[in-house]
XYZ file of C-alpha atoms in Angstrom:
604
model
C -11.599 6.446 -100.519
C -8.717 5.305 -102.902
C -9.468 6.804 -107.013
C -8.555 4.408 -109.932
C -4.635 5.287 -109.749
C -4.661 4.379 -106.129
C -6.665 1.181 -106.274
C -3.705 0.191 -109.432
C -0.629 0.607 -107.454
C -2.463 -1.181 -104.358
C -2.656 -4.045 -106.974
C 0.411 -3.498 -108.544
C 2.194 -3.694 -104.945
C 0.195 -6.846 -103.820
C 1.375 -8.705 -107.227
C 4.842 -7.798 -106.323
C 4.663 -8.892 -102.479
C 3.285 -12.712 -103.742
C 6.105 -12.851 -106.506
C 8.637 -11.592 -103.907
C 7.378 -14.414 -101.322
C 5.341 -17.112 -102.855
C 7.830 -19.207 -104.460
C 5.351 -20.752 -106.883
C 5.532 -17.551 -108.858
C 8.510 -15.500 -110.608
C 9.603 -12.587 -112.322
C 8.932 -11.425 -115.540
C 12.658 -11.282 -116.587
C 16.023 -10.912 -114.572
C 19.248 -9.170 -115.490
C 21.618 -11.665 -114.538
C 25.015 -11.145 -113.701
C 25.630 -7.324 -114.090
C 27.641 -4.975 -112.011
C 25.229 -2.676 -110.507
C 26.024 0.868 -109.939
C 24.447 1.956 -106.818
C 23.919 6.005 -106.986
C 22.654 5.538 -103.263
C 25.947 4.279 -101.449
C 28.484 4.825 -104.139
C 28.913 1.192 -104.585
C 29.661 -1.028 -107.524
C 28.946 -4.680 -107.232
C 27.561 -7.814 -108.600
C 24.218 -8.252 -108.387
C 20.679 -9.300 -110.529
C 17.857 -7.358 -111.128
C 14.223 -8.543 -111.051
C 11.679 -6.863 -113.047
C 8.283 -7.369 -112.808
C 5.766 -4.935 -115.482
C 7.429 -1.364 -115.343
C 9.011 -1.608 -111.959
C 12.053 -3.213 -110.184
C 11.160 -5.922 -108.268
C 14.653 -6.854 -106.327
C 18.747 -5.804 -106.603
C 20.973 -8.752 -105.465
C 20.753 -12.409 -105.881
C 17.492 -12.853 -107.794
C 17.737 -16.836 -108.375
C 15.074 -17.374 -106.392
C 12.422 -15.181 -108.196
C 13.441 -17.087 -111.857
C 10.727 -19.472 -113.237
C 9.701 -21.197 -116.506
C 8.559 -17.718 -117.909
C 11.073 -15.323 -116.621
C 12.967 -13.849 -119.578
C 16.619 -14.149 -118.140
C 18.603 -11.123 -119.884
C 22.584 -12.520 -119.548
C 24.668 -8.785 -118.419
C 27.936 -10.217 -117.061
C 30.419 -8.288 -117.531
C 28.421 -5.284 -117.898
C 27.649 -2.643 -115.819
C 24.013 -2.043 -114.292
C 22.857 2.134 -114.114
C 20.134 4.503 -113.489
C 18.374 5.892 -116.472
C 20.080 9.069 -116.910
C 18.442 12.660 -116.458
C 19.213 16.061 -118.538
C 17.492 17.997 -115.772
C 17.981 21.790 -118.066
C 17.602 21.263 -121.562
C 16.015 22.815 -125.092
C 14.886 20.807 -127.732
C 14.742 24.307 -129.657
C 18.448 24.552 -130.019
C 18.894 21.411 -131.737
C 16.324 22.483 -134.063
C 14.222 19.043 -133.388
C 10.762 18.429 -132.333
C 10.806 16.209 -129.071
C 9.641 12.803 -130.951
C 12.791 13.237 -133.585
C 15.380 14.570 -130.685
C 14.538 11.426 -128.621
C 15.468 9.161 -131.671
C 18.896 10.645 -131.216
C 19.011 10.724 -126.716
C 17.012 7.305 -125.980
C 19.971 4.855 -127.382
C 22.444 6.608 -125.164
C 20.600 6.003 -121.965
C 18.682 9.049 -121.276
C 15.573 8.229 -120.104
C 14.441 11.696 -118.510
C 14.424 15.356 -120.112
C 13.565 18.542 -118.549
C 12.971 20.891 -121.277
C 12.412 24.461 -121.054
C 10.680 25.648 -123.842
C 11.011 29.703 -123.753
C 12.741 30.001 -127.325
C 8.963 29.047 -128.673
C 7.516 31.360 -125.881
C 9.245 34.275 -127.092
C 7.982 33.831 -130.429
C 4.564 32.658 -129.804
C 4.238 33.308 -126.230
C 1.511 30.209 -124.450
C 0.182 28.589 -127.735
C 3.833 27.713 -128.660
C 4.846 26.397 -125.406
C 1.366 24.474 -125.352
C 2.206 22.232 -128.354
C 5.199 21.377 -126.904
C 3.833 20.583 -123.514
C 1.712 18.861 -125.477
C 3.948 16.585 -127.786
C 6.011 16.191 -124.236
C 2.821 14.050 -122.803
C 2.384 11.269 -125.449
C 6.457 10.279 -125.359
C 7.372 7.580 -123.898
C 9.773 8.084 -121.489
C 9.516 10.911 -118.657
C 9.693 14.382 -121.045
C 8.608 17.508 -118.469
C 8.456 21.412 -119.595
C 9.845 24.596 -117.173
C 7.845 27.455 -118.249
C 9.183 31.076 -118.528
C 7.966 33.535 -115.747
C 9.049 36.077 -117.959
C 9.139 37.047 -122.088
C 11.524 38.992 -123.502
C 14.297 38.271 -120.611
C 14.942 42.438 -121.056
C 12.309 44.455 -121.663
C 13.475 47.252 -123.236
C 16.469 45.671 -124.630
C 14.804 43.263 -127.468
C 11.836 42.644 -128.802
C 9.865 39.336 -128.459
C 7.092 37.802 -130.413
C 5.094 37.664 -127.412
C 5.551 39.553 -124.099
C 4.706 36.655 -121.034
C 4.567 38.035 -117.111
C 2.971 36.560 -114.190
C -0.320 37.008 -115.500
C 0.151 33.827 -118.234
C 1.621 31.983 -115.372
C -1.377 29.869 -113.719
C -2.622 28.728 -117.532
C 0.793 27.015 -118.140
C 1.439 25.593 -115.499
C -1.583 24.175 -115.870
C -0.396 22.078 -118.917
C 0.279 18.649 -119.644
C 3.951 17.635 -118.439
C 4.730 21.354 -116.895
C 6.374 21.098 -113.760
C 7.649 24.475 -112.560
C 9.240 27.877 -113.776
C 12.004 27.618 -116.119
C 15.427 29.405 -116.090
C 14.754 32.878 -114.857
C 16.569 34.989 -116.754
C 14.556 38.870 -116.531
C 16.566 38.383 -112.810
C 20.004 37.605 -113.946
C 21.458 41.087 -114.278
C 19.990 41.458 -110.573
C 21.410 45.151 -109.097
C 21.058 46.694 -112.566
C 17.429 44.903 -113.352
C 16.688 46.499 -109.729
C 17.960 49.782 -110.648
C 16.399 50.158 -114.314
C 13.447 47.958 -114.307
C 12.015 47.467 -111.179
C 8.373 46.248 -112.206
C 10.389 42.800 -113.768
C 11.518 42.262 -109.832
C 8.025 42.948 -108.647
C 6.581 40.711 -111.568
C 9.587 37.656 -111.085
C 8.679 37.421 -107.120
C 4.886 36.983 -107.896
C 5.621 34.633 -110.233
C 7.889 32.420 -108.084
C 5.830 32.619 -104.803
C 2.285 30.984 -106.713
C 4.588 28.620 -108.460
C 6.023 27.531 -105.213
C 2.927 27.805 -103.783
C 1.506 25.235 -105.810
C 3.959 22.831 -105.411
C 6.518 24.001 -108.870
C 9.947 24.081 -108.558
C 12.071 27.229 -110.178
C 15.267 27.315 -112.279
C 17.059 30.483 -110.809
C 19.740 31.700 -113.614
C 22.564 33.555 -111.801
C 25.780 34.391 -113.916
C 28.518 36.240 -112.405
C 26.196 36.750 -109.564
C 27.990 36.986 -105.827
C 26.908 38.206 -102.089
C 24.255 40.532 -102.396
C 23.465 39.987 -105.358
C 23.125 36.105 -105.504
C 20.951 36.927 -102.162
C 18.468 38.936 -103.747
C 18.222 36.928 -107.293
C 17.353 33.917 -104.477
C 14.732 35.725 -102.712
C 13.463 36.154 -106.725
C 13.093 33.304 -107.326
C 12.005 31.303 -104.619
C 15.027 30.742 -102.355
C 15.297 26.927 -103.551
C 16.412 27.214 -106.874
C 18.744 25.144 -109.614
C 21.315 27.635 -111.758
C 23.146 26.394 -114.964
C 24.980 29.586 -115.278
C 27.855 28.783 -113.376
C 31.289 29.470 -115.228
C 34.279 29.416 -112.314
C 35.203 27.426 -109.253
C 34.413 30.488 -107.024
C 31.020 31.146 -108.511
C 29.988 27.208 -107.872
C 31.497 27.098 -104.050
C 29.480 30.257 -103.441
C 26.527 29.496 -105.181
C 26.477 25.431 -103.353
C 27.014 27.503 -100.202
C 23.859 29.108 -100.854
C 21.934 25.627 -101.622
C 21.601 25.863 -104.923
C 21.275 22.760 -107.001
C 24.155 23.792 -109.694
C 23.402 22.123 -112.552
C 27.143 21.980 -114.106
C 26.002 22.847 -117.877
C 28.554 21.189 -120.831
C 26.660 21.501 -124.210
C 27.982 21.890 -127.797
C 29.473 25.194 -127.313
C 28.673 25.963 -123.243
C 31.263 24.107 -121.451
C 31.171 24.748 -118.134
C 31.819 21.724 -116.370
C 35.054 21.721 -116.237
C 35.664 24.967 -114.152
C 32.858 24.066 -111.871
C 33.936 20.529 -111.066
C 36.863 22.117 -109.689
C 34.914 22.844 -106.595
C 34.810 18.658 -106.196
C 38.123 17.979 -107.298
C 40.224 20.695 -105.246
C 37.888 22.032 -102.475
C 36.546 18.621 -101.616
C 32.854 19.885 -101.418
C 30.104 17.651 -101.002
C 28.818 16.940 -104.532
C 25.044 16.064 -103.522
C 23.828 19.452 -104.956
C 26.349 19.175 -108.052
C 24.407 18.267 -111.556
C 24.758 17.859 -114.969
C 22.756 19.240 -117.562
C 23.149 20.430 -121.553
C 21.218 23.537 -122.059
C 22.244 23.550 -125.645
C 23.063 20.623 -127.466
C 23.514 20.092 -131.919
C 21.655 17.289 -132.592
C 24.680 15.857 -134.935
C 27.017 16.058 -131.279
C 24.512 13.575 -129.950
C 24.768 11.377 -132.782
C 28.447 11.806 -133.077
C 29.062 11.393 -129.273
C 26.398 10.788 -127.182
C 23.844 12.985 -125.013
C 24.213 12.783 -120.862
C 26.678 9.281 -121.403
C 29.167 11.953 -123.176
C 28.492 14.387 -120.365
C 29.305 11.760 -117.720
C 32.285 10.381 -119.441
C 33.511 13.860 -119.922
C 33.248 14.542 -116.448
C 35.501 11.444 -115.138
C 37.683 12.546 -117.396
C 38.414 15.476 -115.053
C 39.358 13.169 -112.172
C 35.835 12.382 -110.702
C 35.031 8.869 -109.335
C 32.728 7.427 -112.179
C 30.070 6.250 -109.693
C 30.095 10.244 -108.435
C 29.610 11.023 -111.684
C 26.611 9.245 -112.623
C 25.083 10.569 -109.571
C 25.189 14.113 -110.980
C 22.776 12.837 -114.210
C 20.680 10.327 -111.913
C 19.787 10.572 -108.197
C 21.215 14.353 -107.574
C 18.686 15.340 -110.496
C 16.242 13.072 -109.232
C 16.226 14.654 -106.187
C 16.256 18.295 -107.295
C 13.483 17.239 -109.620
C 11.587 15.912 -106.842
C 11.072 12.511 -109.031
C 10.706 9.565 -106.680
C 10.079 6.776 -108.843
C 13.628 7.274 -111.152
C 17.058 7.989 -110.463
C 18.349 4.995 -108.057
C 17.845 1.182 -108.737
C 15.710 -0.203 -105.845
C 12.507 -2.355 -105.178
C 9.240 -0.292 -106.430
C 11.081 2.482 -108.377
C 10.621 2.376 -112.093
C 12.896 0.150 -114.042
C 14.669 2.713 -116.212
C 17.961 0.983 -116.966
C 21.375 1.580 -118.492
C 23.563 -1.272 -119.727
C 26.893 -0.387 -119.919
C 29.897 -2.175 -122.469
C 33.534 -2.096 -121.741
C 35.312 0.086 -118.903
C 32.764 2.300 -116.748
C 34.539 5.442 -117.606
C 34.029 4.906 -121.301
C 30.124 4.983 -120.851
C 29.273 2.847 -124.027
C 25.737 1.998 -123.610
C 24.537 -1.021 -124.916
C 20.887 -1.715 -123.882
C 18.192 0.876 -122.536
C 15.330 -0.181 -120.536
C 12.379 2.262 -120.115
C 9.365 1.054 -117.179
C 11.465 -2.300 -117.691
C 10.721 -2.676 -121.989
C 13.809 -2.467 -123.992
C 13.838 0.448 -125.973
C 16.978 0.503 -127.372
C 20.016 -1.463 -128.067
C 23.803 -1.238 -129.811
C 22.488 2.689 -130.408
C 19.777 1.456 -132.682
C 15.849 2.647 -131.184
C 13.574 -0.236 -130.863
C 10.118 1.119 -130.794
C 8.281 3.372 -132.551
C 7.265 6.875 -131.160
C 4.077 8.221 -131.016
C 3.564 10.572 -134.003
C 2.708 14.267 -133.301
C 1.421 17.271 -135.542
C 2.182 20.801 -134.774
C -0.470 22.971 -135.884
C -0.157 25.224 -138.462
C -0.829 28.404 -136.029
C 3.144 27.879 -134.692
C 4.062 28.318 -138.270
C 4.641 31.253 -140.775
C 5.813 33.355 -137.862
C 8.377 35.548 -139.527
C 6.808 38.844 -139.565
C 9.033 41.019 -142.176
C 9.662 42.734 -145.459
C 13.031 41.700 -147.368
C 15.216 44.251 -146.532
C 18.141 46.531 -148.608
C 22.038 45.943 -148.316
C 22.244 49.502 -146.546
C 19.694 48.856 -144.105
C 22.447 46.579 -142.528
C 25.221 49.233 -142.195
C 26.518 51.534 -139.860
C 25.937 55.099 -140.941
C 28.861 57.374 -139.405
C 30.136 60.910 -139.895
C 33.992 61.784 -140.298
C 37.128 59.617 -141.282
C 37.454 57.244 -138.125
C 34.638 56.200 -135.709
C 35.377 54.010 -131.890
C 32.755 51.658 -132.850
C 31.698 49.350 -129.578
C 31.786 45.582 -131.342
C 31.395 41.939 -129.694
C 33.687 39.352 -128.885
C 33.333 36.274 -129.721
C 34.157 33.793 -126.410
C 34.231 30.106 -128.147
C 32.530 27.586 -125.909
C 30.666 30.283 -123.840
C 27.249 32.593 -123.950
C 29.906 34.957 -122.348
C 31.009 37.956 -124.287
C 33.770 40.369 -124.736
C 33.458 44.312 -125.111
C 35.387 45.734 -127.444
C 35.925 49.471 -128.651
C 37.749 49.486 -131.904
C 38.774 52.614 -133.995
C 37.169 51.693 -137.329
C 37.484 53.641 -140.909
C 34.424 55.574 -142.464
C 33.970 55.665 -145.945
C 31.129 57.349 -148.036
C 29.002 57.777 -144.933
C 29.063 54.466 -143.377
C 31.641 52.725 -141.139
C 33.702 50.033 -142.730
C 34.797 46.546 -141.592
C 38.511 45.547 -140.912
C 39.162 41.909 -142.236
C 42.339 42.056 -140.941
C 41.771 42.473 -137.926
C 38.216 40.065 -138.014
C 35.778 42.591 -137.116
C 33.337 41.984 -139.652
C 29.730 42.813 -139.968
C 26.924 41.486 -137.206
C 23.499 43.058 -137.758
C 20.028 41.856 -135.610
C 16.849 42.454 -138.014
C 13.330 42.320 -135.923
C 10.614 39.340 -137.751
C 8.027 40.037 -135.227
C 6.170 42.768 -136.699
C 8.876 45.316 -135.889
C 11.253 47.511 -138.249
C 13.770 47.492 -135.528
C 17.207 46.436 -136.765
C 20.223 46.631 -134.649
C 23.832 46.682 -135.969
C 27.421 46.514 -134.832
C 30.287 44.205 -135.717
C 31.725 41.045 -134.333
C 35.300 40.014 -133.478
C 36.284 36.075 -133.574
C 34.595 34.060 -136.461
C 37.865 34.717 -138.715
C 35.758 34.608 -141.956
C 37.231 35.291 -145.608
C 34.016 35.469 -147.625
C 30.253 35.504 -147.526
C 27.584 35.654 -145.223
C 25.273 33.153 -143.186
C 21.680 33.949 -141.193
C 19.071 32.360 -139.198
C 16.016 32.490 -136.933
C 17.516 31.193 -134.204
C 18.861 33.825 -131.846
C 17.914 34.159 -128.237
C 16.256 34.188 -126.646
C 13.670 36.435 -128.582
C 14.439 34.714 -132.228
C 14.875 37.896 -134.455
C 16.625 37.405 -137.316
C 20.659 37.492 -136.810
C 23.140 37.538 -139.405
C 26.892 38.336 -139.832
C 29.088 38.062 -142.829
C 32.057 39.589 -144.178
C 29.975 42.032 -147.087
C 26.368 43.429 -146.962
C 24.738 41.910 -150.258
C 25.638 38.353 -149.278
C 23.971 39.701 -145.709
C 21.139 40.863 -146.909
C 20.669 38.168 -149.504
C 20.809 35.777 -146.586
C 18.122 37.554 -144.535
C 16.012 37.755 -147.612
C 16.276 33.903 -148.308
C 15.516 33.185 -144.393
C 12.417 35.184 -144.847
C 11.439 33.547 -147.747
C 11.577 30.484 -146.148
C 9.317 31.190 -142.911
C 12.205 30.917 -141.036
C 15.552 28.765 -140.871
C 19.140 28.737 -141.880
C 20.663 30.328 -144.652
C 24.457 30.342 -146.121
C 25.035 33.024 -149.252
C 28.233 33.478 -151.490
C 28.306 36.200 -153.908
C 24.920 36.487 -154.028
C 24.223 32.788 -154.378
C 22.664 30.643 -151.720
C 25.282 27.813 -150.899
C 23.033 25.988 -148.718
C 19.718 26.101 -146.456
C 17.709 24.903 -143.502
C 13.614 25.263 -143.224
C 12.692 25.666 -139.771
C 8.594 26.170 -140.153
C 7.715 25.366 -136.399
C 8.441 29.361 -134.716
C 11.473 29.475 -136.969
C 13.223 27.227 -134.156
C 12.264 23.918 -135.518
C 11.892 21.129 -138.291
C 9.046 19.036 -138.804
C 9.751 18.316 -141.920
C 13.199 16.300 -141.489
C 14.274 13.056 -139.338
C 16.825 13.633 -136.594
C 19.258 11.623 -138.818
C 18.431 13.746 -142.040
C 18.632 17.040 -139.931
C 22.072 15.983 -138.430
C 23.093 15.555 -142.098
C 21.887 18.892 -142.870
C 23.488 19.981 -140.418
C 26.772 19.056 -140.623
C 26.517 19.648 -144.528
C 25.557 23.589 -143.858
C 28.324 23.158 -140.958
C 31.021 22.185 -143.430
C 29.720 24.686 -146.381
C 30.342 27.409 -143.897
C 33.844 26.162 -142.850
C 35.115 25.461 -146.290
C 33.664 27.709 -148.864
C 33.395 31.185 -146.126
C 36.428 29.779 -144.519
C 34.971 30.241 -141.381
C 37.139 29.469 -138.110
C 35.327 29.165 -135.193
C 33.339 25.671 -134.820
C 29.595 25.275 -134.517
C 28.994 28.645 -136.007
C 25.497 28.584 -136.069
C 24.996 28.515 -132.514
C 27.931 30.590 -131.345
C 26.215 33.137 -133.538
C 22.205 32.950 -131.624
C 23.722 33.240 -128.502
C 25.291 37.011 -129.640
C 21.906 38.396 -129.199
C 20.995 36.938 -125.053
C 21.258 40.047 -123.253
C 21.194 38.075 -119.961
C 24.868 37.098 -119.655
C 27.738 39.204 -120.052
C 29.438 41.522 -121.595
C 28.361 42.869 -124.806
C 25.301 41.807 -126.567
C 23.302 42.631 -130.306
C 19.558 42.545 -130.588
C 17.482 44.466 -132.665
C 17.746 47.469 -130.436
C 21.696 47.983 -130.883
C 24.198 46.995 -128.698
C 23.314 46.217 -125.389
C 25.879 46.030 -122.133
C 24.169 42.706 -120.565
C 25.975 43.654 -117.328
C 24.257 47.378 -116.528
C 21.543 46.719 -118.537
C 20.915 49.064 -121.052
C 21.700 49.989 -124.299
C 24.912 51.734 -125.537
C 25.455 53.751 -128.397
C 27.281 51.879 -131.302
C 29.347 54.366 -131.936
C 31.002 56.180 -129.291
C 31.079 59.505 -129.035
């Protein structure tokens, strides 16, 4: 017996045969003219599209299926794509609920998402990611969640709001819109997680065999990982797994050897891309199992310069064919995904469209077509989005006491100290290690402005007194201090600054506020963001007032702390994710991401 859905898209089908063939009857609208990019054969040429309701009808010459009431859509001269797909994303890191971020990604011609949402897990463990799972299932387009098998990524290492195993598993992915395991990080370090922590293997293996076995797909996370242990992290995860941790040509060849779905990441400050499409452009691999994806993008890049239409031009820009190219954000991720209805244009699949202006390579989209509606047009939204309400149980989650100038610094005996500090890498979650000789004075150990080590310090908000400290090479500041809640993946509060009052004042004012961004000058606060949803998010500001705020805050903390390095907000949460190398801070101290464990501050 057929159920309800069944007995629809019998109907649906037979509508479509009698427009196809009865020649009495027609199309609800055509786009005439266009030239279509065909994701399947690599093809570009010109040909209509018939759309009938939310599916495409026909690709070619669709004169035949125009009538009195067919809405004829004129596209010549334009190119004809696939919605596009961000197949490993976080709507956390651009500090935007999923209604306000897709007022921003829509216009440019994404039409799928694939969020992860373990930043709000490791605050607030299953209730967090539930709202979000939740907000993901009234959107319009196709929004789906990866769940974490695992919360904190290192136990042992960090503290988390909320500690998630296998156990949570079969509740969430029971949610709306969940669709598999997300990026498994508590396997990424994979001989020394063996070594040091074998219950997380044990626990990571469960977790991927009853996802699998249900029919979930798993995001494997793999950095630096090679022979054996690329082997093992595979039999962790599932064997068939996506990574979006790939950083050099070697690392991509090995890992597409393998099978795995490499999901070429190139975000606001993860750039990635270009290394691994090196593996297309000089070895000549077949790029089937070659993606693109952002991870972490600022919601002001995307209204600067686009979401996955940036991504794609981007990556013709490093010498790929642009039709190849927009098969790494369409039908590749389509495929991985397992989503049969999106990806390709072609009778029966949904009619998620991309009109694109001018040359191919430039990827200026001008029209986007969701189930065949027009959503958006010249970058401007044309429908309204659902409104959601996050409950106040994902707010007021910062869990801590204001805290003391000297509870951020480095107590040390003697003159001269070899103090184990971070390196900043711009444009990566990678780290350096650095042991610098640094001077001691009345008890604690001092910073070196000329040689930019300043001050980095992790303070626990869950509950915990915990606060680690160290300092950090490669912001190049000259004055004052910023914090925030945002710092993975567990979301303590981190904080660096080039004096410890203008520290501590900013950790104080970031408390105050439930959680957010703060920027402090000599004692005065130059500038602030409310995040109330986990201390991740804003529910309170539009995606065009928060990309204001942001690039306000952005410029306050270029200009006024005369701070070098770009996007310094989100270079400084990723200081604290022990999963990828070298040296990390959380509220436990320093941690060495590659042996997994934690090293004294100061050496002895």
């Amino acid at each position: 017996m057929l159920g309800m859905k069944d007995l629809r898209t019998v109907s649906d089908r037979l509508h479509a045969v009698d427009i196809l063939l009865d020649e009495n009857q027609c199309a609800e609208k055509v786009l005439k003219g266009g030239s279509v990019v065909n994701v399947i054969t690599r093809e570009i040429y010109k040909a209509d599209i018939a759309i009938e309701g939310e599916y495409i009808l026909m690709v070619g010459d669709c004169s035949g299926l125009i009538g009195d009431k067919t809405e004829i859509i004129n596209v010549e001269g334009k190119f004809i794509t696939p919605g596009f797909i961000d197949c490993h994303m976080h709507f956390e890191s651009a500090m935007l609920t999923i209604t306000e971020f897709s007022r921003l990604s829509l216009p440019t011609g994404t039409t799928c998402l694939i969020s992860d949402p373990h930043e709000i897990g490791n605050v607030l463990g299953p209730d967090g990611i539930k709202t979000m799972a939740e907000e993901a299932a009234i959107m319009p387009h196709h929004v789906f969640c990866r769940v974490p098998a695992l919360t904190p990524d290192s136990p042992g290492l960090e503290t988390a709001g909320y500690n998630i195993t296998s156990k949570d598993l079969p509740e969430m992915l029971d949610y709306p819109t969940v669709t598999g395991i997300g990026e498994t990080q508590g396997v990424s370090a994979m001989k020394f997680v063996y070594k040091h922590n074998y219950e997380v293997i044990k626990d990571t293996i469960a977790s991927s065999v009853y996802a699998r076995g249900n029919g979930h797909h798993v995001d494997g996370n793999a950095p630096e990982l090679f022979g054996e242990e690329l082997a093992a992290h595979l039999y962790c995860t599932g064997t068939h797994i996506s990574c979006h941790e790939t950083t050099t040509k070697d690392e991509c060849l090995e890992k597409l050897r393998y099978g795995v779905y490499v999901l070429m990441r190139e975000g606001s400050t993860q750039r990635n891309m270009p290394e691994c499409i090196r593996a297309l452009t000089e070895e000549k691999v077949d790029s089937r199992r070659l993606l693109l994806a952002t991870d972490d993008m600022l919601a002001e890049d995307i209204a600067k310069t686009g979401h996955m239409n940036d991504i794609i031009r981007r990556t013709i820009q490093k010498g790929v064919d642009p039709v190849e190219a927009i098969q790494m954000a369409t039908i590749n991720s389509a495929t991985w995904l397992g989503m049969q209805n999106i990806g390709i244009l072609a009778p029966g699949k949904l009619a998620d469209i991309v009109v694109i202006d001018g040359p191919l390579e430039d990827m200026e989209v001008s029209q986007v077509y969701l189930g065949g509606k027009k959503v958006a047009e010249n970058k401007e939204l044309l429908i309204d989005l659902p409104p959601y309400t996050y409950p106040d149980s994902v707010k007021n989650s910062v869990h801590r006491d204001p805290i003391k100038p000297e509870d951020l610094m480095l107590a040390a005996e003697g003159k001269k100290v070899v103090v184990r500090c971070v390196g900043l890498i711009l444009d990566q979650n990678l780290t350096d290690a650095i042991e610098s000789e640094m001077p001691v004075f009345d008890g604690y150990v001092q910073p070196i402005p000329a040689e930019d080590l300043q001050p980095i310090a992790v303070v626990g908000r869950h509950g915990q007194s915990d606060i680690g400290r160290t300092f950090v090479k490669g912001f190049k500041m000259e004055s004052g201090a910023f914090a925030e809640t945002v710092s993975h993946d567990t979301h303590n509060i981190i904080v660096t600054g080039t004096n410890y009052a203008d520290m501590a004042a900013a950790v104080n004012h970031v408390i105050e506020m439930q959680g957010g961004v703060a920027i402090v000058k000599d004692g005065k606060v130059l500038g602030e963001l409310r995040l109330p949803i986990a201390g991740l998010m804003t529910d309170e500001l539009s995606a065009d007032e928060l990309t204001d705020t942001m690039i306000r805050l952005t410029q306050i903390v270029k200009d006024d702390l005369k701070c070098q390095a770009h996007a310094p907000f989100m270079h400084l949460a990723f200081l604290s994710l022990t999963t990828s190398p070298k040296w990390k801070i959380t509220d436990k101290g320093v941690i060495d991401a590659i042996n997994y464990c934690i090293v004294p501050t100061i050496k002895k």
